[in-house]
Coordinates of C-alpha atoms in Angstrom, one line a residue:
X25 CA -132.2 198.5 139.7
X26 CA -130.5 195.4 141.1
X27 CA -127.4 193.5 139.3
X28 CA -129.1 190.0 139.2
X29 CA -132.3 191.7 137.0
X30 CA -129.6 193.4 134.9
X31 CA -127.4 190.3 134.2
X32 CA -130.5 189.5 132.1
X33 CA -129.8 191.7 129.4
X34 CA -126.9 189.8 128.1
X35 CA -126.6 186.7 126.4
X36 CA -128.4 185.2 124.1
X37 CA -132.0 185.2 125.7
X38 CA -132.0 189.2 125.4
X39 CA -130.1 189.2 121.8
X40 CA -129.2 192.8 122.7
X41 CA -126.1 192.6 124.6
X42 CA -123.7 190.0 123.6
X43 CA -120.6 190.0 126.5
X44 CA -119.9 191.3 129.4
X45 CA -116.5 191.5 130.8
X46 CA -114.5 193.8 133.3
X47 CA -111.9 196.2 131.5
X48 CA -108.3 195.3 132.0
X49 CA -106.1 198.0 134.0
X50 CA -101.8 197.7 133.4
X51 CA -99.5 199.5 135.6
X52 CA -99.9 202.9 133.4
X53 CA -103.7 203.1 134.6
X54 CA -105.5 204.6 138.0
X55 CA -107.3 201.5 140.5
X56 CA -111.0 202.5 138.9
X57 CA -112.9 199.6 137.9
X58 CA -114.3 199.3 134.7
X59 CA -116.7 197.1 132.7
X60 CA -117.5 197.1 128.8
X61 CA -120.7 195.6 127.6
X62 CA -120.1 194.3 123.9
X63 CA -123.2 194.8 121.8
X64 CA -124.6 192.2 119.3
X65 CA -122.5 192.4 115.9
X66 CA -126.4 192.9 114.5
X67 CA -127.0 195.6 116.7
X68 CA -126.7 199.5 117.1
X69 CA -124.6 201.3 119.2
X70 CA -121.0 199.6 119.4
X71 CA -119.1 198.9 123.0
X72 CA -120.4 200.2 125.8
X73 CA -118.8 201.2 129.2
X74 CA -118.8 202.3 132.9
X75 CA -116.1 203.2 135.3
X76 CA -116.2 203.2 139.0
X77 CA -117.9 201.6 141.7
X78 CA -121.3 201.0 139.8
X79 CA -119.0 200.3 136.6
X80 CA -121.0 197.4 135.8
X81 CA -124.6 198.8 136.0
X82 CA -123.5 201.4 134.4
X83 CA -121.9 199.7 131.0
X84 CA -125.3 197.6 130.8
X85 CA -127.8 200.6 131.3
X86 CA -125.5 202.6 128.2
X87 CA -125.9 199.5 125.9
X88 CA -129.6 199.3 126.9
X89 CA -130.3 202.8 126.3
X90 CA -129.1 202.7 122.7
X91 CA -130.6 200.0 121.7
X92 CA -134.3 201.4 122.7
X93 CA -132.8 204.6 120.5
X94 CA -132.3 202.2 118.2
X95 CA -135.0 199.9 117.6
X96 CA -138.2 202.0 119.4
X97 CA -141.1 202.1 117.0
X98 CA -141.5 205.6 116.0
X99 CA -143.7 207.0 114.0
X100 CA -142.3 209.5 111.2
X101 CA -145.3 211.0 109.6
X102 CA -146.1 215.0 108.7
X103 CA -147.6 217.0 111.4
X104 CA -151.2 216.2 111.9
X105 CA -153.3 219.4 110.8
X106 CA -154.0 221.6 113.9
X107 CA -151.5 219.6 116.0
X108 CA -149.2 221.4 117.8
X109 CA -145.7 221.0 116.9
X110 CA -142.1 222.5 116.9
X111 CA -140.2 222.7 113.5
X112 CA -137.0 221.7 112.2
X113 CA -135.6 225.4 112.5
X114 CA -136.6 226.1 115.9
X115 CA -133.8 223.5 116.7
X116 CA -130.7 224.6 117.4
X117 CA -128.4 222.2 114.9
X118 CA -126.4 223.6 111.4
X119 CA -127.2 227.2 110.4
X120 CA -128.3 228.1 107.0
X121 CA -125.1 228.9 105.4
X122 CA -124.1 225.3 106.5
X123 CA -126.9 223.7 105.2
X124 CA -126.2 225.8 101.7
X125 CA -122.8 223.9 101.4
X126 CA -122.8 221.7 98.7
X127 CA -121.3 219.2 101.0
X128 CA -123.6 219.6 103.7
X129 CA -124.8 215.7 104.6
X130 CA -127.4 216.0 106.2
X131 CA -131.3 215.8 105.2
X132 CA -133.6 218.7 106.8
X133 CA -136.2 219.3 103.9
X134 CA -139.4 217.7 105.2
X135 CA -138.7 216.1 107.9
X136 CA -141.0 213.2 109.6
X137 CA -142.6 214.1 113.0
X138 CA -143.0 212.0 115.8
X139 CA -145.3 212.5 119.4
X140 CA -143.1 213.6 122.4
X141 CA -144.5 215.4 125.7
X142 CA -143.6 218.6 126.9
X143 CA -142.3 219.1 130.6
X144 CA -143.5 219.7 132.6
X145 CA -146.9 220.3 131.2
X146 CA -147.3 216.9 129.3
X147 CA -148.8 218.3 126.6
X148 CA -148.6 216.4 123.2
X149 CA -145.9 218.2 120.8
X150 CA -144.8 216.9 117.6
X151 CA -141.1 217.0 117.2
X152 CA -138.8 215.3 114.4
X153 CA -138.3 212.3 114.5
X154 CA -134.9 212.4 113.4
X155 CA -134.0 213.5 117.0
X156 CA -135.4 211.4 119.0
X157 CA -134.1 208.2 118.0
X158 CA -130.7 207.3 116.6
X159 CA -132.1 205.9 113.3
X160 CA -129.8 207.4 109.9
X161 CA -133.2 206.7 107.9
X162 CA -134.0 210.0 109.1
X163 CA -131.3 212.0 107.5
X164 CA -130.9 214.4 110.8
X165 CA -128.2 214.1 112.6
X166 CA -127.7 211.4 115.3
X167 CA -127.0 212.6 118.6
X168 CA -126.9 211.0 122.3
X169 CA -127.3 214.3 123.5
X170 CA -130.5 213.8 126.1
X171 CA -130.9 210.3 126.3
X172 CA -130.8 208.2 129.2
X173 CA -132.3 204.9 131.3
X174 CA -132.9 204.1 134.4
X175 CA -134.7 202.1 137.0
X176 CA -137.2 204.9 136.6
X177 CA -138.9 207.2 134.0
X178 CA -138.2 210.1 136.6
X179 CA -134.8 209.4 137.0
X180 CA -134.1 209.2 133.5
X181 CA -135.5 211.9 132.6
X182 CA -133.7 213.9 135.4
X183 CA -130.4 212.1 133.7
X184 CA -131.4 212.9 130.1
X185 CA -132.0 216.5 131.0
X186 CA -129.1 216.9 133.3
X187 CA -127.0 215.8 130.1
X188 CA -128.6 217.8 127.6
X189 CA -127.4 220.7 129.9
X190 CA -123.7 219.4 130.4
X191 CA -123.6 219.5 126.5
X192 CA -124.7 222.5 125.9
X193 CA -122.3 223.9 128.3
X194 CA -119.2 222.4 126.7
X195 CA -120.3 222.7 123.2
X196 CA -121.1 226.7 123.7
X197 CA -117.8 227.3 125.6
X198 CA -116.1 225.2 123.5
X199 CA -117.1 226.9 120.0
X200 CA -116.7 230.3 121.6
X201 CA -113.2 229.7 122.9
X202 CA -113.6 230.6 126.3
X203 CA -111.6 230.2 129.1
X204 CA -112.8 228.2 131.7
X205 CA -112.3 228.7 135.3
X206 CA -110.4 226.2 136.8
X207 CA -111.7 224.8 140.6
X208 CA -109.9 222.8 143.1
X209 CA -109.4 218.8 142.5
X210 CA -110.0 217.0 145.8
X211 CA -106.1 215.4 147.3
X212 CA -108.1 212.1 146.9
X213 CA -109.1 212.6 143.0
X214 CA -105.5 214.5 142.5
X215 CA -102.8 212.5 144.8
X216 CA -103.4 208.8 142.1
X217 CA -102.9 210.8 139.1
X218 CA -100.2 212.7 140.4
X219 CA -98.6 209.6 141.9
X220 CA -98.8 207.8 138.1
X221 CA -97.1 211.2 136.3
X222 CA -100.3 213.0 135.6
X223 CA -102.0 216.1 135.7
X224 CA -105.6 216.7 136.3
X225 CA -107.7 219.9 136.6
X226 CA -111.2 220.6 137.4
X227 CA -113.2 223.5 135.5
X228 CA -116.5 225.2 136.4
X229 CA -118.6 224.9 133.3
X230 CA -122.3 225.7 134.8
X231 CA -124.6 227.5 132.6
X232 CA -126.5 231.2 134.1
X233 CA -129.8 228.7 133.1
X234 CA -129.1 225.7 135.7
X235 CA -129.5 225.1 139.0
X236 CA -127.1 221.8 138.8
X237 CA -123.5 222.3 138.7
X238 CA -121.4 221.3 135.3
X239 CA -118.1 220.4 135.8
X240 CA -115.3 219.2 133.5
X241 CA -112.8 217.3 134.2
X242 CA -109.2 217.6 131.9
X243 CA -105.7 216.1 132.2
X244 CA -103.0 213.8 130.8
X245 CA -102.1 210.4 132.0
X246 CA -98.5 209.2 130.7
X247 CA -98.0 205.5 128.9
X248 CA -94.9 204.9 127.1
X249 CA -93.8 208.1 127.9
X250 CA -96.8 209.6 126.1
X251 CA -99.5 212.2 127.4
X252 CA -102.8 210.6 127.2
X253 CA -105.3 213.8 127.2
X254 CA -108.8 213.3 128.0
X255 CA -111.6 215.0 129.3
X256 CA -114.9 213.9 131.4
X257 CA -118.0 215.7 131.9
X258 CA -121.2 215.6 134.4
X259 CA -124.4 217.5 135.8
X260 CA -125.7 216.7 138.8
X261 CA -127.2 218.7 141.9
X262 CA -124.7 218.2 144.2
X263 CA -121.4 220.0 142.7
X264 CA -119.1 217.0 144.2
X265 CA -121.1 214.2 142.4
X266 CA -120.5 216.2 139.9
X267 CA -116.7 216.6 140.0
X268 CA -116.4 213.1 141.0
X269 CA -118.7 211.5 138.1
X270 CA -116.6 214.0 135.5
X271 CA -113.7 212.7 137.3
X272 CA -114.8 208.9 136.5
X273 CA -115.4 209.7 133.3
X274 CA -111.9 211.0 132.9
X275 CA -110.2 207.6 133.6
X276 CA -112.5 205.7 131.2
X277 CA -110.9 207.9 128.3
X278 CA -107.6 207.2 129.4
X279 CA -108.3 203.6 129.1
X280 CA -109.7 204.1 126.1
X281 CA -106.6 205.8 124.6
X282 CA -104.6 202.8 125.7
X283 CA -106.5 200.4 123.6
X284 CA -106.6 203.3 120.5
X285 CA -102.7 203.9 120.7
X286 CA -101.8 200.2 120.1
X287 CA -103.1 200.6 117.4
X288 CA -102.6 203.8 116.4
X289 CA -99.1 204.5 117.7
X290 CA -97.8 206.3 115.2
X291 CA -101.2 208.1 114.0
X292 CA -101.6 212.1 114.0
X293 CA -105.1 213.3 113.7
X294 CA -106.4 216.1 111.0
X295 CA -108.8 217.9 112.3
X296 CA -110.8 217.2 109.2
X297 CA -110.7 213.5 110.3
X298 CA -112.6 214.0 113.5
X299 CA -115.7 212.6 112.2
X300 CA -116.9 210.6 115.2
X301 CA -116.5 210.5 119.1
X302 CA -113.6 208.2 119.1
X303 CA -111.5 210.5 116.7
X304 CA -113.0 213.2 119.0
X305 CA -111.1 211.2 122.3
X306 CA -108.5 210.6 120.6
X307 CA -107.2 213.8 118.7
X308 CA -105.1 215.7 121.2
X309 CA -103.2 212.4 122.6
X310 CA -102.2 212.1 119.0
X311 CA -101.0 216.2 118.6
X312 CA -99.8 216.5 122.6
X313 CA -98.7 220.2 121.6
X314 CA -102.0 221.2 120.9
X315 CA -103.9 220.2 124.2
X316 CA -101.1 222.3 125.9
X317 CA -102.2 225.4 124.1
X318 CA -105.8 225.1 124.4
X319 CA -107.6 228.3 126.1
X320 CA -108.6 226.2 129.3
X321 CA -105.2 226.7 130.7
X322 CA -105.7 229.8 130.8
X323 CA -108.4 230.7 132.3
X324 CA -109.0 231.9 135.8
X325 CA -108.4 229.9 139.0
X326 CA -112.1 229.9 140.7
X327 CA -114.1 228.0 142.9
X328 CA -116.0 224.9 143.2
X329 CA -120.0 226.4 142.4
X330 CA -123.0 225.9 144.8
X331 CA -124.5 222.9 145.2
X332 CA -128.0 223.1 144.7
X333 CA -130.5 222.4 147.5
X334 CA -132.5 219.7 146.0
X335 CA -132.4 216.5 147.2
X336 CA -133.5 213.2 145.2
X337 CA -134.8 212.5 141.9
X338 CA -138.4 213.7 142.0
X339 CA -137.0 217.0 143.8
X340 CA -134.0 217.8 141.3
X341 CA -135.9 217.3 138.2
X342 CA -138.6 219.5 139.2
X343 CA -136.4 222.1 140.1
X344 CA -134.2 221.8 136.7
X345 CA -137.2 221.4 134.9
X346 CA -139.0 225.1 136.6
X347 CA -135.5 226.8 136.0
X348 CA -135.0 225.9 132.7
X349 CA -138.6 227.2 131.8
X350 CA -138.0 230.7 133.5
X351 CA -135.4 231.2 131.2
X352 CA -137.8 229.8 128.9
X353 CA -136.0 227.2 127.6
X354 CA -138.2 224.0 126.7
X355 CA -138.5 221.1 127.1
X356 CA -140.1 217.8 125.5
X357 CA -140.1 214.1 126.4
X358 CA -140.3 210.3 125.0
X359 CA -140.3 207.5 126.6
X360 CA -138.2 205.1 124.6
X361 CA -138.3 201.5 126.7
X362 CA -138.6 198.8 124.9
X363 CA -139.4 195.2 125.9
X364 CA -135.8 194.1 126.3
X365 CA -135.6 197.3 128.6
X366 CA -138.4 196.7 130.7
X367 CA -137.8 193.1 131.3
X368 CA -134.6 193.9 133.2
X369 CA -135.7 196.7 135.0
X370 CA -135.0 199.4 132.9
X371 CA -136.8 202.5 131.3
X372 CA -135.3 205.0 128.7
X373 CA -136.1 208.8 127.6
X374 CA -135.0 211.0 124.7
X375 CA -135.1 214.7 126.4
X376 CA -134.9 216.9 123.8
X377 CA -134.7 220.9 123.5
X378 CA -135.0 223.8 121.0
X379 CA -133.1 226.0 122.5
X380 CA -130.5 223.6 124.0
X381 CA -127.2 223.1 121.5
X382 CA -126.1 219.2 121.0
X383 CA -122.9 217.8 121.1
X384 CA -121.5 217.3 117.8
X385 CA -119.9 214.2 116.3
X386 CA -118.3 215.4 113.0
X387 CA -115.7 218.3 113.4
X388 CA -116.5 219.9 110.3
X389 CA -120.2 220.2 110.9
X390 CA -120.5 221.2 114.2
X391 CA -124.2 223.1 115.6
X392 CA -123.9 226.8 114.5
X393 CA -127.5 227.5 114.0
X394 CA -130.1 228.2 116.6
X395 CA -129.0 229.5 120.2
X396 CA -125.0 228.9 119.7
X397 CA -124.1 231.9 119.1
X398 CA -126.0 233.1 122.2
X399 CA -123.4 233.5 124.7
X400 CA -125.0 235.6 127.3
X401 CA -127.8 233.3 127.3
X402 CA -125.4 230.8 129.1
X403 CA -122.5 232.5 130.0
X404 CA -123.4 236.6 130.8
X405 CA -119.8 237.9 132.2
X406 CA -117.2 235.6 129.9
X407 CA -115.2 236.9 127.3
X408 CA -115.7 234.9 124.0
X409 CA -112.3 234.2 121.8
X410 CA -112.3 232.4 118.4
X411 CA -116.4 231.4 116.9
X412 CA -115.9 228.6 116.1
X413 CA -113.2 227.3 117.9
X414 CA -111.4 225.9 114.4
X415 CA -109.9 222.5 117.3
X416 CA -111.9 219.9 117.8
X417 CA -113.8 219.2 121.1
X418 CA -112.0 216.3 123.4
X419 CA -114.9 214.6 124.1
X420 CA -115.1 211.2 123.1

């Protein structure tokens, strides 16, 4: 995947991307680079970004990837007779006392199905269509959850997959309450934020299921003389990628915050207005006292998991892919690229799973149903608190 083939998605010959600029840093803010890439005004999927040394790449590939979510021809149909397919209730998403409210939003009667592929057999499966791509025709849900591109279809699906496990981790932990515990933040990660005022600590999130280490990544950055409380998230094989990625991911919230809190200074978040990701990023900057009470701070100090032996893409998808389905846990694919996507070197995936929870968007209708409730299925030895966690989730 090289720059100059990627500088082709914006502009006006793509239509898909419109700008692409680098995003500013002031005093208040760690020496990360970062890039936004600004979408179309008639296109899905808002801003984009990317922070760190592949910022740019990065910002692109996001904007890219939601737009083939977006605008990939699906077919929404009912499940052909005999065809083998996986319903609407084997997914784990809103439980049936949710979907009893008389508020409930969301559409699940009679679904449309669409053709995915199982891994790792390839099999055809039908799956709703709803969850696959991030059309609200559907009436399901939107999630990101599981969808990624890439300069491959193997390494997007390795990317879609690792992220449909990082979610699940921090959804689960996070709606049971649990304390994570907390591993050691490199001096070179820790000393910058330390040096600006902040705080940062690293927590061990990796699921009994995975191979790949998840790691979060949680702290407070001051500006004005206000805490600015984020958290970043990654899976990847190697458990330092993985703390460093999360890490990256931290400092893109904190610049986000900056841009939120001019112009919501004086804002205080109800939890009943966390309705989308930004609100989600934004809630604990705007009520400080609550991210210092939060069960993460106390959980146990631990340390940094194993790294798993696996080495490059082919390698460390097969290896998720064989441990998920021992603890039979499946999985199902579609390839999403589109033209635009292909003509710059790209190629996207939806990775989706039954048994796998999503991240949720709206606070008040977070994923009860399914596995969620499952603790020991990704978490044997902790010691559950509050289900559901009544805060909402910092990630943005």
């Amino acid at each position: 995947m090289t720059a100059g083939l990627l500088d082709r998605a914006v502009g006006w010959r793509q239509g898909v991307i419109a700008e692409l600029r680098p995003v500013p840093r002031s005093l208040a803010d760690l020496d990360v680079p970062g890039w936004a890439a600004v979408a179309e005004p008639f296109r899905a999927g808002g801003t984009s970004g990317g922070a760190g040394p592949h910022a740019r790449e990065a910002a692109i590939a996001e904007a890219m990837e939601r737009h083939a979510a977006a605008t990939c021809p699906l077919e929404s149909r009912p499940v052909p007779e005999n065809a083998v397919h996986w319903p609407i209730e084997d997914f784990t998403l809103h439980s049936p006392a949710q979907r009893a409210h008389r508020n409930f939003p969301y559409r699940y009667e009679d679904p449309g199905y669409t053709r995915a592929w199982t891994l790792p057999g390839n099999a055809e499966i039908w799956v709703p269509a709803g969850l696959v791509g991030l059309r609200p025709e559907h009436g399901l849900p939107a999630t990101s959850s599981g969808l990624a591109a890439g300069p491959s279809t193997v390494h997007a699906l390795l990317r879609a997959t690792q992220e449909l496990i990082e979610r699940d981790a921090l959804t689960v932990s996070w709606l049971h309450s649990l304390a994570p515990a907390r591993i050691p933040v490199p001096a070179a990660l820790r000393e910058p934020v330390e040096s600006l005022g902040g705080r940062v600590h690293a927590f061990d999130l990796t699921p009994g299921y995975s191979p790949h280490p998840v790691i979060a990544v949680a702290g407070t950055l001051p500006l004005g003389g206000r805490p600015r409380s984020t958290l970043g998230l990654a899976c990847r094989a190697d458990a330092g990628e993985a703390l460093e990625k999360a890490w990256l991911e931290w400092t893109q919230g904190t610049v986000f915050l900056e841009v939120w809190l001019a112009g919501n200074e004086k804002t205080v978040l109800k939890p009943r207005q966390v309705t989308d990701f930004d609100a989600h990023a934004a809630y604990y900057t705007s009520r400080p006292r609550e991210w210092d009470r939060l069960p993460w701070w106390r959980g146990p100090v631990g340390t940094a998991p194993v790294s798993s032996p696996a080495r490059g893409t082919a390698a460390e998808l097969a290896e998720l892919v064989r441990a998920l389905r021992r603890h039979r846990i499946r999985l199902a694919y579609r390839e999403l690229t589109t033209p635009e996507l292909a003509a710059v070197g790209l190629n996207a995936v939806r990775v989706l799973s039954p048994e796998l929870t999503p991240l949720h968007s709206d606070h008040r209708w977070p994923f009860l149903g399914g596995t969620t409730a499952d603790l020991a299925r990704r978490f044997p030895d902790a010691k559950p608190g509050v289900f559901p966690n009544p805060h909402p989730h910092p990630l943005g």
